[in-house]
Coordinates of N, CA and C in Angstrom, one line a residue:
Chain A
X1198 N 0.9 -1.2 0.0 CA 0.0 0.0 0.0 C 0.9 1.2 0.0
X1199 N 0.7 2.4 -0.7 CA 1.2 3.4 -1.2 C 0.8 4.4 0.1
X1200 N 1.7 5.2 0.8 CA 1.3 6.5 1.4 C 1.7 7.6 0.9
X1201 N 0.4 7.8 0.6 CA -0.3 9.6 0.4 C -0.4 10.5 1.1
X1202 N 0.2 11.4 0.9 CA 0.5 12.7 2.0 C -0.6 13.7 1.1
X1203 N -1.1 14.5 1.5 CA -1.8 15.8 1.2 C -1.6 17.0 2.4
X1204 N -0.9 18.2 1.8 CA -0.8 19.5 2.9 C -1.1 20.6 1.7
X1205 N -1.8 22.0 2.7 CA -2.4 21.5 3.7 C -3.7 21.0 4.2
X1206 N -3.5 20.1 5.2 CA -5.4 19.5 5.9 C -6.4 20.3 5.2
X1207 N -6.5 21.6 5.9 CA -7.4 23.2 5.3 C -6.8 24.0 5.2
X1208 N -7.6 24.9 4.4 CA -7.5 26.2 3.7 C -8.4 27.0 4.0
X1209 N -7.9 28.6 4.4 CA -9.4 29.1 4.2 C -8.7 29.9 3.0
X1210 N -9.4 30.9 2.5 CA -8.9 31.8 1.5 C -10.3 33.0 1.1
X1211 N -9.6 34.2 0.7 CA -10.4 35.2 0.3 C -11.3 34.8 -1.6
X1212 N -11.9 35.3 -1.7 CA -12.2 35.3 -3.4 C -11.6 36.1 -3.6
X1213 N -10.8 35.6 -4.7 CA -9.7 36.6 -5.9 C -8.4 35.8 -5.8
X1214 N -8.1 35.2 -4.4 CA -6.9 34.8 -4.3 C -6.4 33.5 -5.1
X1215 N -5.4 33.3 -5.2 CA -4.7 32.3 -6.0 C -4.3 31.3 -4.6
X1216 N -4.5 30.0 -4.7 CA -3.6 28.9 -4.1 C -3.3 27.9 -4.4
X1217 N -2.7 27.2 -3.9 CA -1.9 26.0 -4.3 C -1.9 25.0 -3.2
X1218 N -1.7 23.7 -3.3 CA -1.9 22.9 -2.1 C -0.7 21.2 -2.6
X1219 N -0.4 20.6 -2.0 CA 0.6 19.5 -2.6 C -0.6 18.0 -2.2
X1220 N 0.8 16.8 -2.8 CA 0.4 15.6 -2.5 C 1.6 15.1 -3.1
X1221 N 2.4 14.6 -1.9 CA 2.9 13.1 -1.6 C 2.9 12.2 -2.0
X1222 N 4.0 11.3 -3.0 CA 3.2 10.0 -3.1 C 4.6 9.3 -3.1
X1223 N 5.3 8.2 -2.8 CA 6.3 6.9 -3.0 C 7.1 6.9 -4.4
X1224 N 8.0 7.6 -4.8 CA 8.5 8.0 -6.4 C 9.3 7.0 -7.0
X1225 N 9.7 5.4 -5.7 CA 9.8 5.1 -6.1 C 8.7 3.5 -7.0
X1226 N 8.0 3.9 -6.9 CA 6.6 2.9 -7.4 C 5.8 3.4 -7.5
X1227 N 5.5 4.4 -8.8 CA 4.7 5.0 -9.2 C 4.3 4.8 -10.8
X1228 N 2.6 5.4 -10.9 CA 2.3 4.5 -12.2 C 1.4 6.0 -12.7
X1229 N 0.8 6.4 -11.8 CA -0.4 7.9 -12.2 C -0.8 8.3 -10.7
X1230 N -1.3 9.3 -11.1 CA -1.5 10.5 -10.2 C -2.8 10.7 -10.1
X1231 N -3.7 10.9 -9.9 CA -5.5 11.3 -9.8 C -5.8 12.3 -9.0
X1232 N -6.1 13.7 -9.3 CA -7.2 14.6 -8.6 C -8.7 15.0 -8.9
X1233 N -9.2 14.5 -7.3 CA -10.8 14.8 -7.6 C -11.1 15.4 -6.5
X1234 N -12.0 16.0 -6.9 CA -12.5 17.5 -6.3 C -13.9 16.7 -6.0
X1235 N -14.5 17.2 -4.5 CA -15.0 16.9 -3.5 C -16.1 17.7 -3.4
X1236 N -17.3 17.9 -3.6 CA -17.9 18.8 -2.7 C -19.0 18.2 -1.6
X1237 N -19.6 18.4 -0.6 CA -20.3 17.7 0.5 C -21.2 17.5 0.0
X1238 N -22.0 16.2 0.0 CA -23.2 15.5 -0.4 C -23.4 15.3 -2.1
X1239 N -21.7 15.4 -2.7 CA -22.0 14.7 -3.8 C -21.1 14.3 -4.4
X1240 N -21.0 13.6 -5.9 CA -19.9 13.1 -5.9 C -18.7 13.4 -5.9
X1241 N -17.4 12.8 -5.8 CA -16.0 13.1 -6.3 C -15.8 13.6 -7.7
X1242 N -15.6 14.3 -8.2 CA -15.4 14.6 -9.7 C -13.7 14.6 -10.0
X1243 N -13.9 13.6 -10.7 CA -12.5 13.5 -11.6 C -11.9 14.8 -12.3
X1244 N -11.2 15.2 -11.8 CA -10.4 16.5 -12.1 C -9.2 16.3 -13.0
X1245 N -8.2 15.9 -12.5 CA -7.1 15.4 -13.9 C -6.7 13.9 -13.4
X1246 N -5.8 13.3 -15.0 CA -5.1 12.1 -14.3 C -3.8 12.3 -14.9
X1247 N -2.2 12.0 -14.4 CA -0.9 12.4 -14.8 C -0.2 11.2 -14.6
X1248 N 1.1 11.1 -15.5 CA 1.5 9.9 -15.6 C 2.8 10.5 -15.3
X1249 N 3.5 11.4 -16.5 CA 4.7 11.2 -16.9 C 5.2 12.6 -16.2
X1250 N 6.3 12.3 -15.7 CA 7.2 13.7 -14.9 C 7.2 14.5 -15.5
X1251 N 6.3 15.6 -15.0 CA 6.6 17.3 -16.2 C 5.3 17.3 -16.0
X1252 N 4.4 16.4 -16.8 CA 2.7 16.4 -16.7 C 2.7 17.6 -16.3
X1253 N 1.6 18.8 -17.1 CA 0.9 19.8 -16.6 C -1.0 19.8 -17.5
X1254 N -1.4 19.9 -15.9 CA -3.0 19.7 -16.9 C -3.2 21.0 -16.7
X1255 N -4.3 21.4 -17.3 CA -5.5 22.8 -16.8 C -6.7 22.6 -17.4
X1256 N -7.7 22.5 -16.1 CA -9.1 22.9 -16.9 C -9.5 24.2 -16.1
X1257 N -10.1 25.4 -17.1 CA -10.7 25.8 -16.6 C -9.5 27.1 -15.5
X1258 N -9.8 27.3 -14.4 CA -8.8 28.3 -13.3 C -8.4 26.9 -12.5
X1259 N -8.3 25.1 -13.1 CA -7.4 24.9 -12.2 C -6.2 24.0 -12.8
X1260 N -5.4 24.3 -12.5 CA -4.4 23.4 -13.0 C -3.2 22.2 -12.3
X1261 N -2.8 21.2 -12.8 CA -2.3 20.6 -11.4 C -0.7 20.3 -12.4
X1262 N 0.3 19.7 -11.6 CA 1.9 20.1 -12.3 C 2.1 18.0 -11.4
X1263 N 3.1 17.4 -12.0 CA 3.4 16.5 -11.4 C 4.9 16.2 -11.7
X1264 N 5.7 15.6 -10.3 CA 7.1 15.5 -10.6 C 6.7 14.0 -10.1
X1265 N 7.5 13.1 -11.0 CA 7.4 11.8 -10.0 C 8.9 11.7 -9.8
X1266 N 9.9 12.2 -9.9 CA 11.3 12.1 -9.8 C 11.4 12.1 -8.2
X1267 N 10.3 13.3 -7.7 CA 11.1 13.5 -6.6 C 9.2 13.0 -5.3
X1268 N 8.3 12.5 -6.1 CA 7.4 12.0 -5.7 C 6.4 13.4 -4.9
X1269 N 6.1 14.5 -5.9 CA 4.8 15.3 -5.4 C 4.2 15.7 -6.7
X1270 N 3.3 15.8 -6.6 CA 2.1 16.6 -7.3 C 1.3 17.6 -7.1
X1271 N 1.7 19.5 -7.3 CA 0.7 20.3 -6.8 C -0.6 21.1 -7.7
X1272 N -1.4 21.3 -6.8 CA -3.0 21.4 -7.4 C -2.8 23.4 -7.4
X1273 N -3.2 24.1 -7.9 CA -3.5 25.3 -7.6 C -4.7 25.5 -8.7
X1274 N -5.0 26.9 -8.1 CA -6.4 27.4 -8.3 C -6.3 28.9 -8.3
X1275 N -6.5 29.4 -9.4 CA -6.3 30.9 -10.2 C -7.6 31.6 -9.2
X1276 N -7.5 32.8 -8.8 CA -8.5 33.0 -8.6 C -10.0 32.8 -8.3
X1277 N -9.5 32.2 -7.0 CA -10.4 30.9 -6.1 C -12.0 32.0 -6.5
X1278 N -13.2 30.9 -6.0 CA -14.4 31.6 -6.5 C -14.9 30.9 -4.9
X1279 N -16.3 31.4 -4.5 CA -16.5 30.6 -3.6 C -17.1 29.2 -3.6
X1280 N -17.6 29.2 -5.3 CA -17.8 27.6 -5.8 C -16.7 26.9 -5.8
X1281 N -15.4 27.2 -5.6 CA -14.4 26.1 -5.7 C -14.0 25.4 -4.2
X1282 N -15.0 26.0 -3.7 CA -14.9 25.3 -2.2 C -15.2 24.3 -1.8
X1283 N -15.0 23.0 -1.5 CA -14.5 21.8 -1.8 C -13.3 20.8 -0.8
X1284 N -13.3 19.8 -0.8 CA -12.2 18.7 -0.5 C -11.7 18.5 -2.1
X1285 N -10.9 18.5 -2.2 CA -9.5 18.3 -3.3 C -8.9 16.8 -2.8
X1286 N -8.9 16.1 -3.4 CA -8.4 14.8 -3.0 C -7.3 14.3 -3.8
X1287 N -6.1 13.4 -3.5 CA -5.1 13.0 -4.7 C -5.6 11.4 -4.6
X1288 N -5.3 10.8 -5.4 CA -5.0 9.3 -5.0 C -3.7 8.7 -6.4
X1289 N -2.8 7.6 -5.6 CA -2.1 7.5 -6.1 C -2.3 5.9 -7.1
X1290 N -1.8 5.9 -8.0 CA -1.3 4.2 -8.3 C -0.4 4.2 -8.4
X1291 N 0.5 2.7 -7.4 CA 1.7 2.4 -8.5 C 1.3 1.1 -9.0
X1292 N 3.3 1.0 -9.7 CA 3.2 0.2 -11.1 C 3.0 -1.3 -9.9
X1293 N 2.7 -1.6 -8.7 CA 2.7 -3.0 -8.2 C 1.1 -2.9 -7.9
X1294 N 0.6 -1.9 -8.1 CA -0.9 -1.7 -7.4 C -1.8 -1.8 -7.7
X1295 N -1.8 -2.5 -9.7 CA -2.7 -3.1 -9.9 C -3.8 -1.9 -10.2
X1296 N -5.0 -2.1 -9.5 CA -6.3 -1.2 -10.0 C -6.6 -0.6 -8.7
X1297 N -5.6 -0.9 -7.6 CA -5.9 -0.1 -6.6 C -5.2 1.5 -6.7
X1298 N -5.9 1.9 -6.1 CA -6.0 3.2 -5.9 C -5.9 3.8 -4.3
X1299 N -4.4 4.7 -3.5 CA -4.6 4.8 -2.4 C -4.8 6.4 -2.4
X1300 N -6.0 6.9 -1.6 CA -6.4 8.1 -1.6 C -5.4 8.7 0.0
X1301 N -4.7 10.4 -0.2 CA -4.7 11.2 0.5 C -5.5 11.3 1.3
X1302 N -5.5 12.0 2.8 CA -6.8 12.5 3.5 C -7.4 13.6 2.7
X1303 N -6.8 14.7 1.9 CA -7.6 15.6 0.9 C -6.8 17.2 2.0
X1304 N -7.3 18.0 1.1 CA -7.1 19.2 1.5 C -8.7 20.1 1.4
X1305 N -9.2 20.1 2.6 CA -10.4 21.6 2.6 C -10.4 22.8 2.3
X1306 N -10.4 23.1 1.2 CA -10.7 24.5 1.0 C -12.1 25.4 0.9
X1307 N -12.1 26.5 1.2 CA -13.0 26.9 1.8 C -12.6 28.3 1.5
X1308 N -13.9 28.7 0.1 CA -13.6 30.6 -0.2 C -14.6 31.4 0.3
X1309 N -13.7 31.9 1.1 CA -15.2 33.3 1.7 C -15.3 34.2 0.9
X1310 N -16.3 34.8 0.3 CA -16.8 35.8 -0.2 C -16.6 37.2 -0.3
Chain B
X1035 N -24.5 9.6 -20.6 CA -24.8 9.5 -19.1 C -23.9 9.3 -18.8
X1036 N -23.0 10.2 -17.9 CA -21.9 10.1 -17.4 C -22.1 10.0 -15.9
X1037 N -22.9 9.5 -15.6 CA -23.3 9.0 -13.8 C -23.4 7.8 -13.2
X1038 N -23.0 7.9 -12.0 CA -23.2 7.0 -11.1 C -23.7 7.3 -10.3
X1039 N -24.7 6.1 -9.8 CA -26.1 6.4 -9.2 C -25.4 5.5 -7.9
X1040 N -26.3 6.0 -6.6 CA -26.4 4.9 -5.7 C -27.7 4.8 -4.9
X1041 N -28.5 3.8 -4.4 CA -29.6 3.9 -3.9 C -29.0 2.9 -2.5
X1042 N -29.9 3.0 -1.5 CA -29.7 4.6 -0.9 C -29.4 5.4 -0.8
X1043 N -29.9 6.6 -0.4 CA -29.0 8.0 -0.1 C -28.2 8.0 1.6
X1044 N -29.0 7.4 2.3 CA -29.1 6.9 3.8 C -29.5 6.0 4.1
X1045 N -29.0 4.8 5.3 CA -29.5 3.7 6.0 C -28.9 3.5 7.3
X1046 N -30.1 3.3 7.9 CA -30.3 3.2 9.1 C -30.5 1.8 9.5
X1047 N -29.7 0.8 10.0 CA -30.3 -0.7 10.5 C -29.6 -1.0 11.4
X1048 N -30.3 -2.6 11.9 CA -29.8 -2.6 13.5 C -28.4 -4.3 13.3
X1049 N -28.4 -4.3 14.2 CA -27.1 -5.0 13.7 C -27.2 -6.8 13.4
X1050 N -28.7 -6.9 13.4 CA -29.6 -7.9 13.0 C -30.0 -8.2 11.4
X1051 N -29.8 -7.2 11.5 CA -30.8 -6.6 9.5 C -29.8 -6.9 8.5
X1052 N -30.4 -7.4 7.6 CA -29.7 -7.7 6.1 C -30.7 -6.7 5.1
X1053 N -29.6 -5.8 4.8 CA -29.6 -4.8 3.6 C -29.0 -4.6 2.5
X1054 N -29.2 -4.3 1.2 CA -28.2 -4.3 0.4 C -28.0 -2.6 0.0
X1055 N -27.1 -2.4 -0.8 CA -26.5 -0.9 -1.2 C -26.6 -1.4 -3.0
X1056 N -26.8 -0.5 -3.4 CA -27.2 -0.5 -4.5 C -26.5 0.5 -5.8
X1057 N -25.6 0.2 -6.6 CA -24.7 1.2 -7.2 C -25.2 0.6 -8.9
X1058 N -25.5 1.6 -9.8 CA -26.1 1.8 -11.2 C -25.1 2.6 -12.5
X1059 N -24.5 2.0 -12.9 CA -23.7 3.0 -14.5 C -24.1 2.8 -15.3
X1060 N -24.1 3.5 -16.5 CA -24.8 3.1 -17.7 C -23.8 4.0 -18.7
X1061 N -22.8 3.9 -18.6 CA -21.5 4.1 -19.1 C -20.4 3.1 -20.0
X1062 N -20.9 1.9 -19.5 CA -20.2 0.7 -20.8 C -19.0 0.7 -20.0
X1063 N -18.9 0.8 -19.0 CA -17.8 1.0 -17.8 C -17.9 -1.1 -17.6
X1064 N -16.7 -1.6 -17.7 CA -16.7 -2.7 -17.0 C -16.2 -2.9 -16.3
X1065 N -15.1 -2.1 -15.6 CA -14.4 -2.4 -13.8 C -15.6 -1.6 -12.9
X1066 N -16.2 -2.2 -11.9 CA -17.0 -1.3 -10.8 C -16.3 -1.8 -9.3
X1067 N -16.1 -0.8 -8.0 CA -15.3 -0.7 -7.0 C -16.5 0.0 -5.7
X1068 N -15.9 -0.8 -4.5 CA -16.9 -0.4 -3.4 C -15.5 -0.2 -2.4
X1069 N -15.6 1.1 -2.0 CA -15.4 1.6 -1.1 C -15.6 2.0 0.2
X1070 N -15.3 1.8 1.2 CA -15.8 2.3 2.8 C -14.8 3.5 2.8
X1071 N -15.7 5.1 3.1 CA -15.2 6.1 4.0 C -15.6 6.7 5.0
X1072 N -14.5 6.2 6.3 CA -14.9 7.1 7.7 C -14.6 8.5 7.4
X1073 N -15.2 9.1 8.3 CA -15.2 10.7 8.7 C -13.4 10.9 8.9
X1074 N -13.3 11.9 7.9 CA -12.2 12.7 8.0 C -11.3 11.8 7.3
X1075 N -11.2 10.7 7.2 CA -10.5 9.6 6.6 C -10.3 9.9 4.9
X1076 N -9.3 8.9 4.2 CA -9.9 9.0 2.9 C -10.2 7.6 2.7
X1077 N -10.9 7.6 1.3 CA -11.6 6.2 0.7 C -10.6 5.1 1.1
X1078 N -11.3 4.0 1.3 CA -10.8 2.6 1.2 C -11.3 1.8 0.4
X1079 N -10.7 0.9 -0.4 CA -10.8 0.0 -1.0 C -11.4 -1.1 -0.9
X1080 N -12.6 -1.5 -1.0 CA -12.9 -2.7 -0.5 C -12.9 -4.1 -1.5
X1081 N -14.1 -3.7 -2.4 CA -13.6 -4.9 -3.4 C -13.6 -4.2 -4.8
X1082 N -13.0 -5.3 -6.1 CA -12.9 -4.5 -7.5 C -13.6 -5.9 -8.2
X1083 N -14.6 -5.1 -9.0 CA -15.0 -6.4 -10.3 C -14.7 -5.5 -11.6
X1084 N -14.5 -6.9 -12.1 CA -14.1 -6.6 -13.6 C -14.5 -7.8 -14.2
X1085 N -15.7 -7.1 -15.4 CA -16.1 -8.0 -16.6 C -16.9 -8.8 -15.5
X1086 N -17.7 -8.4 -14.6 CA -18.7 -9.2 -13.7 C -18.0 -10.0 -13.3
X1087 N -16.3 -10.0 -13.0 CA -15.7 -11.3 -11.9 C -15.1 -10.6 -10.8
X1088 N -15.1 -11.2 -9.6 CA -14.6 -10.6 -8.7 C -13.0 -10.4 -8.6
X1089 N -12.5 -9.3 -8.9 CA -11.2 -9.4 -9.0 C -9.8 -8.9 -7.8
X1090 N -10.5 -8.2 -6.6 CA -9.9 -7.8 -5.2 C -11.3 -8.0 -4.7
X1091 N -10.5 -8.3 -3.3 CA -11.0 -8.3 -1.9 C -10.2 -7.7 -0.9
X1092 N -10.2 -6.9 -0.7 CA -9.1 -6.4 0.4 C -9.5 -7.1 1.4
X1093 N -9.5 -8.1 2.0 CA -10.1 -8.7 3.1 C -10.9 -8.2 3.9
X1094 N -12.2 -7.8 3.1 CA -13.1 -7.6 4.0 C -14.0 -8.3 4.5
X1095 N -14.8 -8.1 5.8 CA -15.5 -9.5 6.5 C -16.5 -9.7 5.6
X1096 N -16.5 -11.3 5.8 CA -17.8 -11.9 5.3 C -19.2 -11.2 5.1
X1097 N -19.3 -10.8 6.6 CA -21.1 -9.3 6.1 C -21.0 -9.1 5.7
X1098 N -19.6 -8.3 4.7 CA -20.1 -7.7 3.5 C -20.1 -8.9 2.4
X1099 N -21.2 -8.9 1.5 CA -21.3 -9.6 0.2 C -21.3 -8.8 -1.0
X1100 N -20.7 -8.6 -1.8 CA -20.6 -8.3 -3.1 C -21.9 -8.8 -4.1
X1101 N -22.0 -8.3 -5.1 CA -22.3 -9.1 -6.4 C -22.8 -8.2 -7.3
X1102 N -22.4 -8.6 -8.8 CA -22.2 -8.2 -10.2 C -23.0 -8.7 -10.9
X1103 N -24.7 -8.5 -10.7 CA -25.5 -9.3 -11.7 C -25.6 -9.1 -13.5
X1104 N -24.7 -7.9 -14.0 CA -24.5 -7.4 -14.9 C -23.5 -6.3 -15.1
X1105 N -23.1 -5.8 -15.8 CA -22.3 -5.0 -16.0 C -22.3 -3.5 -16.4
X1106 N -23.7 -3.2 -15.9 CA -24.2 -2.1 -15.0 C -24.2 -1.9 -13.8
X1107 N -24.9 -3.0 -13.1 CA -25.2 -3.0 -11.6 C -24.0 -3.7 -10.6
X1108 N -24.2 -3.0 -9.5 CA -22.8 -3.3 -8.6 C -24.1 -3.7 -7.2
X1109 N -24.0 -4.5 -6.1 CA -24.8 -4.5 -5.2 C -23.6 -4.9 -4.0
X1110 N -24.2 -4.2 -2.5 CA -23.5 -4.7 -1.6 C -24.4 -5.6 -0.3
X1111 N -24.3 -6.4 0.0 CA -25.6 -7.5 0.2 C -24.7 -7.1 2.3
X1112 N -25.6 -6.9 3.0 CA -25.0 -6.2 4.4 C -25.6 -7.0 5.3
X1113 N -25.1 -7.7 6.0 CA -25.8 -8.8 6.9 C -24.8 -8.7 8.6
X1114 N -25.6 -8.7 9.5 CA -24.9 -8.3 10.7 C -23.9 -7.9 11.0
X1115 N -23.9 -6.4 11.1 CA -23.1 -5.0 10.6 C -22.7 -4.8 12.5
X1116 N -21.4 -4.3 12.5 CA -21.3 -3.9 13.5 C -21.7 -2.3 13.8
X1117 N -21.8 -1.5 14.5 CA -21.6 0.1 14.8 C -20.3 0.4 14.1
X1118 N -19.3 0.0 14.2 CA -18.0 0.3 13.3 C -17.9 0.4 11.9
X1119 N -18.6 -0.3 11.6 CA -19.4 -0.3 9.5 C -19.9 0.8 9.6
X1120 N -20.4 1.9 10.2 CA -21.3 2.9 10.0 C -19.9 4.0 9.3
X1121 N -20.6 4.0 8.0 CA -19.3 4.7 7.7 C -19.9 5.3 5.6
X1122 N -19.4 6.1 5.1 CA -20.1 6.5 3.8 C -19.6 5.4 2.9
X1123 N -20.6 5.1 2.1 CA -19.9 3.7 1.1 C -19.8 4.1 -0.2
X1124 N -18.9 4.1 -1.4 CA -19.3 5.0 -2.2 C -18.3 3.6 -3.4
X1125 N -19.2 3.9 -4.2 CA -19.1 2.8 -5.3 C -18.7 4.0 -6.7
X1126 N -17.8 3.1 -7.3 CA -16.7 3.9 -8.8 C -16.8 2.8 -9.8
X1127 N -16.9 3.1 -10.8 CA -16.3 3.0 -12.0 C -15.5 3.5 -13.2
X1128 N -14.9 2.3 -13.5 CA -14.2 2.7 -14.8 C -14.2 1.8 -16.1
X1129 N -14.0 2.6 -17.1 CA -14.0 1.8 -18.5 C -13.3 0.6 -18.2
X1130 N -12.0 0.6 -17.9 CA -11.4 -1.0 -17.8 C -10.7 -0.5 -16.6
X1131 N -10.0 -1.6 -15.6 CA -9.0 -1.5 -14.5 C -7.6 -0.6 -14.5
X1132 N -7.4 0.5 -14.5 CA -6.6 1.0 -14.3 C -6.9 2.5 -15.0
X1133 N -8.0 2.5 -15.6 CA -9.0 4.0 -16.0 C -9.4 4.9 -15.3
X1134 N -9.6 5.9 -15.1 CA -10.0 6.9 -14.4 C -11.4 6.1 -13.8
X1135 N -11.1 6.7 -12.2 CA -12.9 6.1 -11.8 C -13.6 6.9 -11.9
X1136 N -14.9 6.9 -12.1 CA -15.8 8.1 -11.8 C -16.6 7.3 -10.2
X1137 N -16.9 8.1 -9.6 CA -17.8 7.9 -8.2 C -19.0 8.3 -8.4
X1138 N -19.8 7.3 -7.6 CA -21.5 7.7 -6.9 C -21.5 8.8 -6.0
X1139 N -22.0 9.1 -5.4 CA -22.6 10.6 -4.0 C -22.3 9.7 -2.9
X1140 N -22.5 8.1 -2.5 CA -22.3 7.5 -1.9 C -23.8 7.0 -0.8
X1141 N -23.7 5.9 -0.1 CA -24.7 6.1 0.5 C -23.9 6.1 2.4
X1142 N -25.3 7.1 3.0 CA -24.6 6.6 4.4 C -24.7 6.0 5.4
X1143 N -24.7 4.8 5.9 CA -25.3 3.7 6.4 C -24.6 4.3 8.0
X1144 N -26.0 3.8 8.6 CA -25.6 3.8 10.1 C -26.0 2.6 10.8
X1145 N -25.1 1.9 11.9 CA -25.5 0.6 12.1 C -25.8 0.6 13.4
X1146 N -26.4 1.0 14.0 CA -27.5 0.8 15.4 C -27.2 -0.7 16.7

């Protein structure tokens, strides 16, 4: 089993601001990367999936960057809105893990108005 | 239809009762995954089917029952649950095993 680190726990933040948050993962058994974005009482939404060292996605104001050389992956968010408020979650695979998937605790964010 | 459904939204039983959880795709998705998440926790893995065969079990207890009557439907069959099972269950799919999953809302069972 893979350990997933996510910092930090929470966030609070203003609307307008820009942030960023990490995830942890074992660099040497690594296969892909997964972030999904959380909101309370509904689903997870698959946000990006990254393989290869460099990987940079963006949809939208968020984009996520991944190094597996040195084992992190950070999420940021352009001018947070108060709809991006949310659990942000990573989960990792590695190349021994098959179809499992080990999730981070997540990071809370939370845009006040 | 890019959804996953789950029925219930909530359950409530006593530690006597046999219930089942009920997860729905209609996505042509053939890996489906049931997960247990406690509060504050992240997801756990419980079991993985693929192509309607069971393909992980993380060793979970016997109460819980699985089953893949098609390759839509996912069912979790719940038979004398402890207080400790009380926990959000949330069922994924993917096109094939190692695909992006997409997730249900989850249902959240309390066990009395």
């Amino acid at each position: 089993i893979l350990n997933v680190e996510q910092s930090p726990q929470s966030l609070h933040v203003q609307e307008g601001d820009s942030t960023n948050f990490t995830c942890s993962f074992p660099s040497s058994n690594f296969y892909a990367l997964h972030w999904y974005r959380w909101e309370t009482a509904k689903s997870p939404e698959a946000l990006f999936v990254m393989t290869l060292n460099g990987d940079e996605k963006k949809k939208g104001r968020i984009s996520a960057t991944l190094n597996t050389k040195e084992g992190y992956s950070y999420l940021y968010i352009k001018g947070s809105q108060p709809e991006d408020s949310a659990t942000y979650l990573c989960a990792a695979r590695g190349e021994t893990s098959g179809s499992r998937l080990t999730f981070g605790e997540g990071t809370q964010l939370t845009v006040n108005p | 239809d890019t959804e996953v459904t789950q029925t219930p939204k909530h359950l409530v039983m006593g530690m006597t009762n046999k219930k089942s959880l009920k997860c729905e795709q209609h996505m042509g998705h053939r890996a489906m995954y049931w997960y247990k998440q406690k509060a504050k926790k992240p997801p756990e893995l419980m079991f993985v089917y693929s192509y309607e065969k069971l393909s992980i079990n993380e060793s979970v207890p016997s109460r819980f029952s699985p089953e893949c009557p098609n390759s839509s439907l996912l069912n979790l069959h719940l038979h004398a649950l402890q207080p400790e099972d009380s926990a959000l269950y949330l069922c994924a799919s993917s096109q094939v095993l190692v695909e992006t999953q997409y997730f249900g809302p989850g249902t959240r069972l309390l066990v009395l």
